[in-house]
Coordinates of C-alpha atoms in Angstrom, one line a residue:
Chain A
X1 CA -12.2 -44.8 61.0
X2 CA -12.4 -44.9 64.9
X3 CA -11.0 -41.0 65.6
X4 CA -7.5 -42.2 66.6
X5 CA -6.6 -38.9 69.2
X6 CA -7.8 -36.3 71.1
X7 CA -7.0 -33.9 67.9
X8 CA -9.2 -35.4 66.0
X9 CA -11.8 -35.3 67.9
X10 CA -11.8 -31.8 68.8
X11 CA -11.5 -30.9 65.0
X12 CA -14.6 -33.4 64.4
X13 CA -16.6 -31.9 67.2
X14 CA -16.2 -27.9 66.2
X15 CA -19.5 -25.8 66.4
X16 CA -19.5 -22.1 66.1
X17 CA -20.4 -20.2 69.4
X18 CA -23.3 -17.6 69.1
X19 CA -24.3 -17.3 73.0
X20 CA -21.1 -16.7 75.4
X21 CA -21.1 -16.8 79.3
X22 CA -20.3 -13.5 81.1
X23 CA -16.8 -15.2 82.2
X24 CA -13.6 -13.7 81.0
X25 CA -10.7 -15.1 78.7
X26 CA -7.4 -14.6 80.8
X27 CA -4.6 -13.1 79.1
X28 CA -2.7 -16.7 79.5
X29 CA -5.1 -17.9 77.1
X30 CA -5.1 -15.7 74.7
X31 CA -1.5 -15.2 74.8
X32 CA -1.5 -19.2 74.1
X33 CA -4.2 -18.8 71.4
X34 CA -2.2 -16.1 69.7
X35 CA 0.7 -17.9 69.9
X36 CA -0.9 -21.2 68.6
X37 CA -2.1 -18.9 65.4
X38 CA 1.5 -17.9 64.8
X39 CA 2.6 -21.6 64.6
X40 CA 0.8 -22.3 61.2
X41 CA 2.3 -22.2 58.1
X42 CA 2.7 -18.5 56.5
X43 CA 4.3 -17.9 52.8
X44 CA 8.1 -17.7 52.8
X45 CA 7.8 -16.6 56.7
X46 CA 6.3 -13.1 55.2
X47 CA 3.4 -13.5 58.8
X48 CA 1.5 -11.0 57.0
X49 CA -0.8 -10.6 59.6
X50 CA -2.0 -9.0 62.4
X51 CA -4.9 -9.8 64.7
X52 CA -6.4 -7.1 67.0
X53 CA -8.1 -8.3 70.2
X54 CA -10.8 -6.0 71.0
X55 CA -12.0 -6.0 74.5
X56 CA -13.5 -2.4 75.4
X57 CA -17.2 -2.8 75.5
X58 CA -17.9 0.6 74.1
X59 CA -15.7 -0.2 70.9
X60 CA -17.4 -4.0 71.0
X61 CA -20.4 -2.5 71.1
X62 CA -19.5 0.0 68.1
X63 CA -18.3 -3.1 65.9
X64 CA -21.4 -5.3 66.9
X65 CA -23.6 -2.4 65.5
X66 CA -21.5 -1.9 62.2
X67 CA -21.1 -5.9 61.4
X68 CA -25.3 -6.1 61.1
X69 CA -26.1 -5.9 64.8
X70 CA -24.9 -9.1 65.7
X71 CA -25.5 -9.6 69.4
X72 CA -22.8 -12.0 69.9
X73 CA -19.8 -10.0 69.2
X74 CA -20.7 -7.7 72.1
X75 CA -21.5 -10.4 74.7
X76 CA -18.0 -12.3 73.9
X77 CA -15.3 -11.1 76.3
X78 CA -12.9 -11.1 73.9
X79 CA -13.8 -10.0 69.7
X80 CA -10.7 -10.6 67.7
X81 CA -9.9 -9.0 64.4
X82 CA -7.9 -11.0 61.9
X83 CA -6.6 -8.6 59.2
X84 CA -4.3 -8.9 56.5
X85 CA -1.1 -6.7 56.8
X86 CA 1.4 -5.9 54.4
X87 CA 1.9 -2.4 56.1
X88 CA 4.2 -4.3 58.7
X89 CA 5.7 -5.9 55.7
X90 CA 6.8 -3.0 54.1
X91 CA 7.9 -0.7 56.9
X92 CA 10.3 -3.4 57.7
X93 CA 11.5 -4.0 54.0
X94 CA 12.1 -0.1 53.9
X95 CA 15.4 0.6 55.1
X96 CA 17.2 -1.6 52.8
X97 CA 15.1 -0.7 49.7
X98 CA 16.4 2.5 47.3
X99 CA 14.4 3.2 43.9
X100 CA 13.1 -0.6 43.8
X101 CA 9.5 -1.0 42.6
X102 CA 7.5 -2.9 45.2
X103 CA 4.8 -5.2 44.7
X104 CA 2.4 -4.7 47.5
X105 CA -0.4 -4.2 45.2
X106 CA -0.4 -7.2 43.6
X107 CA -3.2 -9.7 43.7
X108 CA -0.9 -12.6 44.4
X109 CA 0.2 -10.6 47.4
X110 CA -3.6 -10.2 48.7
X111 CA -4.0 -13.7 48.1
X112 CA -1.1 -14.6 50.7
X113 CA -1.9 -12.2 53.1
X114 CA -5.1 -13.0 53.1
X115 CA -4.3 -17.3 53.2
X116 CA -1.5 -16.5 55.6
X117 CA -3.9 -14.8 58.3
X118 CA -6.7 -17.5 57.9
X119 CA -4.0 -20.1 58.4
X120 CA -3.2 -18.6 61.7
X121 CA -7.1 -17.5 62.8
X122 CA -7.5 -21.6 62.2
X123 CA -5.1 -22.6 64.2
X124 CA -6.1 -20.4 67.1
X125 CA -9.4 -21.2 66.9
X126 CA -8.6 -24.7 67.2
X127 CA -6.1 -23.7 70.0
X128 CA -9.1 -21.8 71.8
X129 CA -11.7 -24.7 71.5
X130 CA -8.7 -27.0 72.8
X131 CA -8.7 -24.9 76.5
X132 CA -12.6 -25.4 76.8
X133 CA -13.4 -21.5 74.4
X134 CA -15.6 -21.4 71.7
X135 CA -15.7 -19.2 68.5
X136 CA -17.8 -18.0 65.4
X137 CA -16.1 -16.4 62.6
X138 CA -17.4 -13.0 61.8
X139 CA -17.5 -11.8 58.0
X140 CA -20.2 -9.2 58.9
X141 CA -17.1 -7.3 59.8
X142 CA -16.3 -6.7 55.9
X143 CA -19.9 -4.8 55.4
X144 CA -19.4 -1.8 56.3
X145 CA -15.5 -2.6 56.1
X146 CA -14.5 1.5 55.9
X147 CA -16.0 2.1 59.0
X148 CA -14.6 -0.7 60.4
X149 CA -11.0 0.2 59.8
X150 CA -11.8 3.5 60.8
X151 CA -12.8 2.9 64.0
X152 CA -9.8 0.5 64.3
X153 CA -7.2 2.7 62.8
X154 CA -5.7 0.7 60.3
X155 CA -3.3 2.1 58.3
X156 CA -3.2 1.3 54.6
X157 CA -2.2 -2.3 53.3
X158 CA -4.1 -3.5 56.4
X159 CA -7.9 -4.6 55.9
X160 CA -10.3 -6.5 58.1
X161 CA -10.6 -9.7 57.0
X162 CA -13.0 -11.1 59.3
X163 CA -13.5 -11.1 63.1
X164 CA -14.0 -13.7 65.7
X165 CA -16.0 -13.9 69.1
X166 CA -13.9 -15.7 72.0
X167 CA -15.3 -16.8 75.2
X168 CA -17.4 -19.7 76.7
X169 CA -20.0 -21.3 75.2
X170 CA -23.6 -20.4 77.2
X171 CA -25.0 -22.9 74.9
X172 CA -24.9 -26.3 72.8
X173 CA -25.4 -26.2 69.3
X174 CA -26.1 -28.6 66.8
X175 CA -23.4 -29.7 64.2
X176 CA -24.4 -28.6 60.7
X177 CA -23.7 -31.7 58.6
X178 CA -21.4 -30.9 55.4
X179 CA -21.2 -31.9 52.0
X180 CA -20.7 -35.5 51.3
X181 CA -16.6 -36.3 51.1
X182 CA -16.3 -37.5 47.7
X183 CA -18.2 -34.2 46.7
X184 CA -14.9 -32.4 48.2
X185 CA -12.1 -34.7 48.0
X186 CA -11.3 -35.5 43.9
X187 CA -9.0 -37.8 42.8
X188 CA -5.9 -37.1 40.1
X189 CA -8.3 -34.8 38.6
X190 CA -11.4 -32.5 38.7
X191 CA -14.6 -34.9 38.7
X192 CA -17.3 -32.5 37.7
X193 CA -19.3 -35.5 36.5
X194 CA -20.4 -36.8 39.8
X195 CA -21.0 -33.1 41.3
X196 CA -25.2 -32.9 40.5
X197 CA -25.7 -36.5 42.1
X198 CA -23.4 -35.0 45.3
X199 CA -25.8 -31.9 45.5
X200 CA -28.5 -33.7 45.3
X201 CA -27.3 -35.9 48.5
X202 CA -26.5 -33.4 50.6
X203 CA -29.9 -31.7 49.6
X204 CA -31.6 -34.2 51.8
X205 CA -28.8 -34.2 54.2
X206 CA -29.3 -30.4 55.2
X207 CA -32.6 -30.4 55.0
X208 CA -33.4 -32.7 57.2
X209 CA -31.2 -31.4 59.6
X210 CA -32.7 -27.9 59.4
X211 CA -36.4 -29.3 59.5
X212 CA -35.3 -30.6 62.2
X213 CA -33.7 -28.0 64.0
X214 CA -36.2 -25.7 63.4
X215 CA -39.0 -27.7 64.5
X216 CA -40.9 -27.9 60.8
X217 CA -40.8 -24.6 59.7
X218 CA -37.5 -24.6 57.3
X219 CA -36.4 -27.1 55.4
X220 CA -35.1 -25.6 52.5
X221 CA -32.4 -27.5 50.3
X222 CA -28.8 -26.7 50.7
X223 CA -28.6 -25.5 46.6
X224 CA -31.7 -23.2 47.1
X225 CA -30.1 -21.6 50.1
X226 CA -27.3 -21.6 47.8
X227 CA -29.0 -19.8 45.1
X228 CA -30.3 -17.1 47.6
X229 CA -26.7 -16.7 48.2
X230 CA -25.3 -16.1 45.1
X231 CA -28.3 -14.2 43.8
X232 CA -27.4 -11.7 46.6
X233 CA -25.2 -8.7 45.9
X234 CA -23.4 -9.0 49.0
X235 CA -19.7 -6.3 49.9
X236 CA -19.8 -5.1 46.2
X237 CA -17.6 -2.8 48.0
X238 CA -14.9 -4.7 48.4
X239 CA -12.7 -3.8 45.2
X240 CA -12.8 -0.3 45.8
X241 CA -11.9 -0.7 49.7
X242 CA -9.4 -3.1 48.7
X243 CA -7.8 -0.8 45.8
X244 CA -8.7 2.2 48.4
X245 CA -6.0 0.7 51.2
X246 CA -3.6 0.1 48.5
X247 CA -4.1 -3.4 47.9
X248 CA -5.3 -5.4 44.4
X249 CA -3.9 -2.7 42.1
X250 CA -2.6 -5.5 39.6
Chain B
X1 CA 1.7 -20.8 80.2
X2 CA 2.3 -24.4 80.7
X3 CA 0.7 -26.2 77.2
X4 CA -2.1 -27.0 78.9
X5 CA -3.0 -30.2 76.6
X6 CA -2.4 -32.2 73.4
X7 CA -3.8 -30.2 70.9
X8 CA -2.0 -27.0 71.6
X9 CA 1.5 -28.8 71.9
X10 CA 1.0 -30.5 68.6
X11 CA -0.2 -26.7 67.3
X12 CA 3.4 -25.9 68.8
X13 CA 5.4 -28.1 67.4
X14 CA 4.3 -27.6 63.9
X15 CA 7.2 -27.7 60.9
X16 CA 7.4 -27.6 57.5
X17 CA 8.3 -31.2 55.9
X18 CA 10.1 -31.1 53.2
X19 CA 11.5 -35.1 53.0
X20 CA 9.4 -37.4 53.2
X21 CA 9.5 -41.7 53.8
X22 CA 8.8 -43.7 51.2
X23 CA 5.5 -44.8 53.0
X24 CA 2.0 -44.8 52.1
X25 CA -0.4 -42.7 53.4
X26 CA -3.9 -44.8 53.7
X27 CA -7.1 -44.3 52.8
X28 CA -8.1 -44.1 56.0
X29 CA -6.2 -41.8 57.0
X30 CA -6.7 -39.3 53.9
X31 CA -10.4 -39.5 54.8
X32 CA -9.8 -38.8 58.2
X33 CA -8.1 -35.9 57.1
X34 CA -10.3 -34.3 54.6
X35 CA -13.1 -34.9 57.0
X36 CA -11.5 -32.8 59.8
X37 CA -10.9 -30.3 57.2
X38 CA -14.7 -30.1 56.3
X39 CA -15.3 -29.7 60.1
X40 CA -13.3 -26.2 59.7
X41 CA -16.2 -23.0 59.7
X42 CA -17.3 -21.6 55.8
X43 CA -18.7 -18.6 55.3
X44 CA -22.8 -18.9 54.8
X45 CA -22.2 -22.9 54.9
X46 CA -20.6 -21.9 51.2
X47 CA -18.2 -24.7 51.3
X48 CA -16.1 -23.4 48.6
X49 CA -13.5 -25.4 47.8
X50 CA -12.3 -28.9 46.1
X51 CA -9.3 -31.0 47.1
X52 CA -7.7 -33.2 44.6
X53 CA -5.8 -35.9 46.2
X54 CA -2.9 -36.4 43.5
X55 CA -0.9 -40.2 43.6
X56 CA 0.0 -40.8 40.2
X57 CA 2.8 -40.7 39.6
X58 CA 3.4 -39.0 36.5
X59 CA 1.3 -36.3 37.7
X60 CA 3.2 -35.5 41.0
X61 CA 5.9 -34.8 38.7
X62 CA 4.4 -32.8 36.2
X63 CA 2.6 -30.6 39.0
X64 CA 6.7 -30.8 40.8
X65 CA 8.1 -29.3 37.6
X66 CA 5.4 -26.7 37.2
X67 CA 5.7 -25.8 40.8
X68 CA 9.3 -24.7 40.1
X69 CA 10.9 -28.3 40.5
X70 CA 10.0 -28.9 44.1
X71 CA 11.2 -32.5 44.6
X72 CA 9.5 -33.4 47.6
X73 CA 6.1 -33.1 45.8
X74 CA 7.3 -36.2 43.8
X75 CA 8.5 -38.0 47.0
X76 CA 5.0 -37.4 49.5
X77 CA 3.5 -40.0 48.6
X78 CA -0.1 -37.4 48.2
X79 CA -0.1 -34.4 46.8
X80 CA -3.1 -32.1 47.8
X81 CA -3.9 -29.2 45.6
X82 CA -6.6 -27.1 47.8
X83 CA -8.7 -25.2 45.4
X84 CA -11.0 -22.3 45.7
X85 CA -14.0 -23.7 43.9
X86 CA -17.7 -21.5 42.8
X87 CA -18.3 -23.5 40.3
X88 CA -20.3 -26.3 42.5
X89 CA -22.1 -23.5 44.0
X90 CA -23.5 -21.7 41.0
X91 CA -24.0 -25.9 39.4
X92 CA -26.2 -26.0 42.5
X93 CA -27.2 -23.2 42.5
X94 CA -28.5 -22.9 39.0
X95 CA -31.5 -25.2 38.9
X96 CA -33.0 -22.5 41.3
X97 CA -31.8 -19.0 39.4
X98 CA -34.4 -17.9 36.1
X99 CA -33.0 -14.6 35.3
X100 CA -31.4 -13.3 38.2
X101 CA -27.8 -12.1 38.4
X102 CA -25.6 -13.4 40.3
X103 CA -22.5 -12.6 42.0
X104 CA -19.4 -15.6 41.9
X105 CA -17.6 -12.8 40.2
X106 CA -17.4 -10.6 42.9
X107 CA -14.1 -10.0 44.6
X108 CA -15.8 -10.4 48.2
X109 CA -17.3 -14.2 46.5
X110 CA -13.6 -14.6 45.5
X111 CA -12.2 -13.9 49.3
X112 CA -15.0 -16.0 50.6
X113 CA -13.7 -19.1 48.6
X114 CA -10.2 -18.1 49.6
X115 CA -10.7 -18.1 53.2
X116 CA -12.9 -21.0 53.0
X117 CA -10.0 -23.3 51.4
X118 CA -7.6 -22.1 53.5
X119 CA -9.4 -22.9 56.7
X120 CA -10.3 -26.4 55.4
X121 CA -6.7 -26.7 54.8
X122 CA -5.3 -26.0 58.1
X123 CA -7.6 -28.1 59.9
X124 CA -6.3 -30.9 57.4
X125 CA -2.9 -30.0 58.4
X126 CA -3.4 -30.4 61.9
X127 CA -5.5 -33.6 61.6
X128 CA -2.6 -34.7 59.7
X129 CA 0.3 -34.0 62.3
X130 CA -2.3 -35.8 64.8
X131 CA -1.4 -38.7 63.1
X132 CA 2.2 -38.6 63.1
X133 CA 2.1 -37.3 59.0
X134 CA 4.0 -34.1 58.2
X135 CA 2.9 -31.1 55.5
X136 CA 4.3 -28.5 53.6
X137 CA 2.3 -25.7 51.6
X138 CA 3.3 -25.1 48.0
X139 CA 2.4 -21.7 46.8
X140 CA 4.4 -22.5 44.1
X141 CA 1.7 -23.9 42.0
X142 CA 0.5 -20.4 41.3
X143 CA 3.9 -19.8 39.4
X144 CA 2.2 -21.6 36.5
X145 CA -0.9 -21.7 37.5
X146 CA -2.9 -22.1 33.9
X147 CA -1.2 -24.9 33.3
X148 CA -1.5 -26.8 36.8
X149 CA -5.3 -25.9 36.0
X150 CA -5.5 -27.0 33.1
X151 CA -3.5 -30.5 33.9
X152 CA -5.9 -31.4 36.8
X153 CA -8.8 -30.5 34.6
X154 CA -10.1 -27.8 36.5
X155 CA -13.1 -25.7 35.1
X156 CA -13.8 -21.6 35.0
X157 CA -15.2 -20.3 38.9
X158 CA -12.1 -23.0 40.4
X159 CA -8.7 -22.0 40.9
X160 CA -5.4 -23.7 43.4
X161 CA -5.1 -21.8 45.7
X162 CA -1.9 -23.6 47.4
X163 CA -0.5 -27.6 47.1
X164 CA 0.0 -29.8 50.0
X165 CA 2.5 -32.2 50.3
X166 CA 1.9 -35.1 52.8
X167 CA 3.6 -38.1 54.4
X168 CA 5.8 -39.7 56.9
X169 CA 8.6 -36.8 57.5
X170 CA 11.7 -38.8 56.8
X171 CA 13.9 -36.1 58.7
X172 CA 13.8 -33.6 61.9
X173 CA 13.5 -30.0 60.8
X174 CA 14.3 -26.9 62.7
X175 CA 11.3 -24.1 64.1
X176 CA 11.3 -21.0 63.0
X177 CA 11.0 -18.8 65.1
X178 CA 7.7 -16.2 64.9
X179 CA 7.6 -12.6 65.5
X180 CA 7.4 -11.6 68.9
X181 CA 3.5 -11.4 70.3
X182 CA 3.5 -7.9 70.4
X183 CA 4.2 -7.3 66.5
X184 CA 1.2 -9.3 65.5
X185 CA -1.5 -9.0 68.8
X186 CA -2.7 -5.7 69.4
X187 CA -5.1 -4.3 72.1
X188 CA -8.6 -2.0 70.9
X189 CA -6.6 -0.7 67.7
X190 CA -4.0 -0.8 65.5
X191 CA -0.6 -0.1 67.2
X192 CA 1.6 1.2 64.5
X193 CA 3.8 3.1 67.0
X194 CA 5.6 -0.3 68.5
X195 CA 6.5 -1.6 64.7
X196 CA 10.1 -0.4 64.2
X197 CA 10.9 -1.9 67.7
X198 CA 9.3 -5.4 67.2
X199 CA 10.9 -5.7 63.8
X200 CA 14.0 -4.8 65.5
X201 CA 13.8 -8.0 67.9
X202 CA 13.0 -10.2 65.2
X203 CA 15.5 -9.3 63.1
X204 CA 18.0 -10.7 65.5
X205 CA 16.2 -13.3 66.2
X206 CA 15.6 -14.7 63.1
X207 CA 19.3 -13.6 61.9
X208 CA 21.0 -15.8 64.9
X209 CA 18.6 -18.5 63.6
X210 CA 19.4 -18.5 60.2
X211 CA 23.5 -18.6 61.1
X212 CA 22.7 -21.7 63.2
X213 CA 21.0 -23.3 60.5
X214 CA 23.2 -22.0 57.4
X215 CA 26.3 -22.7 60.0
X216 CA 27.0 -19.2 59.6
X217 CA 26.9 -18.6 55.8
X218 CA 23.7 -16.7 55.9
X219 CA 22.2 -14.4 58.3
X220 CA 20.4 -12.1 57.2
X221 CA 17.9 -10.3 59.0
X222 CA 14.3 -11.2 58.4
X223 CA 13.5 -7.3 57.1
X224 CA 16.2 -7.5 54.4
X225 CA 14.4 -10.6 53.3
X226 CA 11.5 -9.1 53.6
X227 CA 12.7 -6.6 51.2
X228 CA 13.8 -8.9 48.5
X229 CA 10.8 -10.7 49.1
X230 CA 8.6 -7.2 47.9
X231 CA 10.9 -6.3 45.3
X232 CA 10.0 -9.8 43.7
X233 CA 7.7 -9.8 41.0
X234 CA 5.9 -12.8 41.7
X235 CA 3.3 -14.0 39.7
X236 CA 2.0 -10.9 38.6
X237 CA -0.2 -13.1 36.1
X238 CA -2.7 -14.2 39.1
X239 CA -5.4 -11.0 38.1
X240 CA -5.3 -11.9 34.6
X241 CA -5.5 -15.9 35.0
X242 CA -8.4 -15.4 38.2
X243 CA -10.6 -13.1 35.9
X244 CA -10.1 -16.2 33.1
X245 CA -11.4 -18.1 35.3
X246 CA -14.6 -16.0 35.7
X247 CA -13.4 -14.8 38.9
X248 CA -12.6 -11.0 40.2
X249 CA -14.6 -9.2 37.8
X250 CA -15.8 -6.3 40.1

């Protein structure tokens, strides 16, 4: 299909950002990305979200370090911290409440929170790459999570979902190629027959594009990568944090 | 700021449609749409999630009665349900893995898939409105969510997240408004000091939208709803039916 508008075309061309120019992001724009994120869709208007835009380089510097050293998220002008809040949520709810139990604890209310703000991070980072920005999504931020919201001061029922580098791109990167659609997109159903031929397409796919990008030197399969991946014990933490701010307690 | 171009005044106008034209969406289009969507960023390339693109009709209806009769999921004329989905990943996975553990039960894999989906999803959204189609997110297929699993033949490490409705809007809707800026975008730190204030805005706000829209029958402040909202217990099965699933176990 011949991409009909400009929409679709900026959706189609998304890269993430790793190298940003030392030019700032003016407070129009990211009042206009903000605002942008606050336009998508949130469960029964709850906006259980709140993103903090982090632009002291000391703290950068600080949350660079504790995400694994990532380089970028100093060098952006602007790092933004997407976390789920039902601390907002509740203060407000408060004054008209008496003995009521609550259900802030529940997992269905981590699950929206944590859809609602990655509705709105979408939508700004669309909104962002639409005034000329880029981005890269940040779940480093969720390793050493404690610290994190420490350093952040976020009260409980507010955690650090992931952050987000904002600025201008130094730098063109290539497009990683994704799955093939009719891995993704089912019909009526679940089709779990056709899912090893899929793989074994998109095998090729990614690794020719990483041999390629990499001059020779990688071209390892997407479902080895994948197995790396999954093998990995990665935020074990995350339960306890979670439970720790008050969250996932049922 | 003036809304500097396309993209960010379609991000701006976004509504929930809940009518929809009797009008076909095409295939085209839906693989326009799903495309876009897998151009949205996934953790570690992860690419977590299935969409199943429901059109029978017999099954819109079923999935619209267990989504707590929602009629307009019978009228779009497709029904998305976005679902968070490990089990490609460990079927790809496994041809690599002898004895190793791995992780898909983690609750940081289960966030992963979660955000993952939900990105997808909003850039489908957006693609959508791009082409003159309107959405609206059901969470209400987590009411009963074993069965809508089960129906759509889903298997363990795959759950819906949230349903889509999409088609021609077949009538104009009102905009909600959003919580002011300052509630939701905060500067180098949590600012819990400012809360009370901001909900304060928005309450009247939202209250003098509600009694335009209700013709003053209801308006009430968004806090009160808020209130009811967390005094709800809503779908206090998820835990239980997500560790089914194989999901959440640590």
């Amino acid at each position: 299909m011949k991409k009909a508008n400009e929409t679709l075309e900026l959706l189609n061309r998304h890269v993430s950002v790793r190298q940003y120019q030392d030019k700032p992001v003016s407070e129009e724009q990211l009042t206009a990305i903000i605002e942008a994120g606050q336009m998508a869709s949130t469960s029964s208007n709850v906006q259980a979200y709140t993103v903090i835009a982090v632009t002291e380089p000391g703290l950068k510097k600080e949350l660079a370090h504790l995400a694994g050293n990532q380089v970028y998220i100093e060098q952006c002008p602007v790092f933004l911290v997407w976390c789920a809040d039902l601390y907002r949520l509740r203060g407000a709810a408060a004054p008209h409440l008496q003995d009521e139990e609550t259900y802030e604890d529940s997992t269905e209310n981590l699950l929206v929170a944590t859809i609602d703000v990655a509705l709105a991070a979408q939508n700004a980072a669309i909104a962002a790459e639409s005034l000329g920005l880029g981005i890269v999504y940040i779940g480093g931020i969720r390793n050493r999570i404690a610290e994190v919201a420490e350093r952040i001061g976020l009260p409980e029922l507010v955690y650090p979902v992931f952050g987000m580098c904002l600025g201008y791109p130094a730098a063109e990167t290539g497009q990683r190629p994704r799955l093939p659609l009719a891995a993704v997109l089912h019909r009526n159903g679940y089709q779990a027959d056709t899912l090893q031929e899929q793989v074994q397409i998109y095998d090729e796919v990614s690794s020719a594009y990483l041999r390629e990008r990499t001059g020779g030197k990688n071209a390892a399969p997407w479902s080895a990568l994948m197995s790396k991946r999954l093998a990995e014990p990665v935020r074990l933490h995350m339960k306890d944090f979670l439970q720790s701010k008050g969250f996932l307690k049922r």
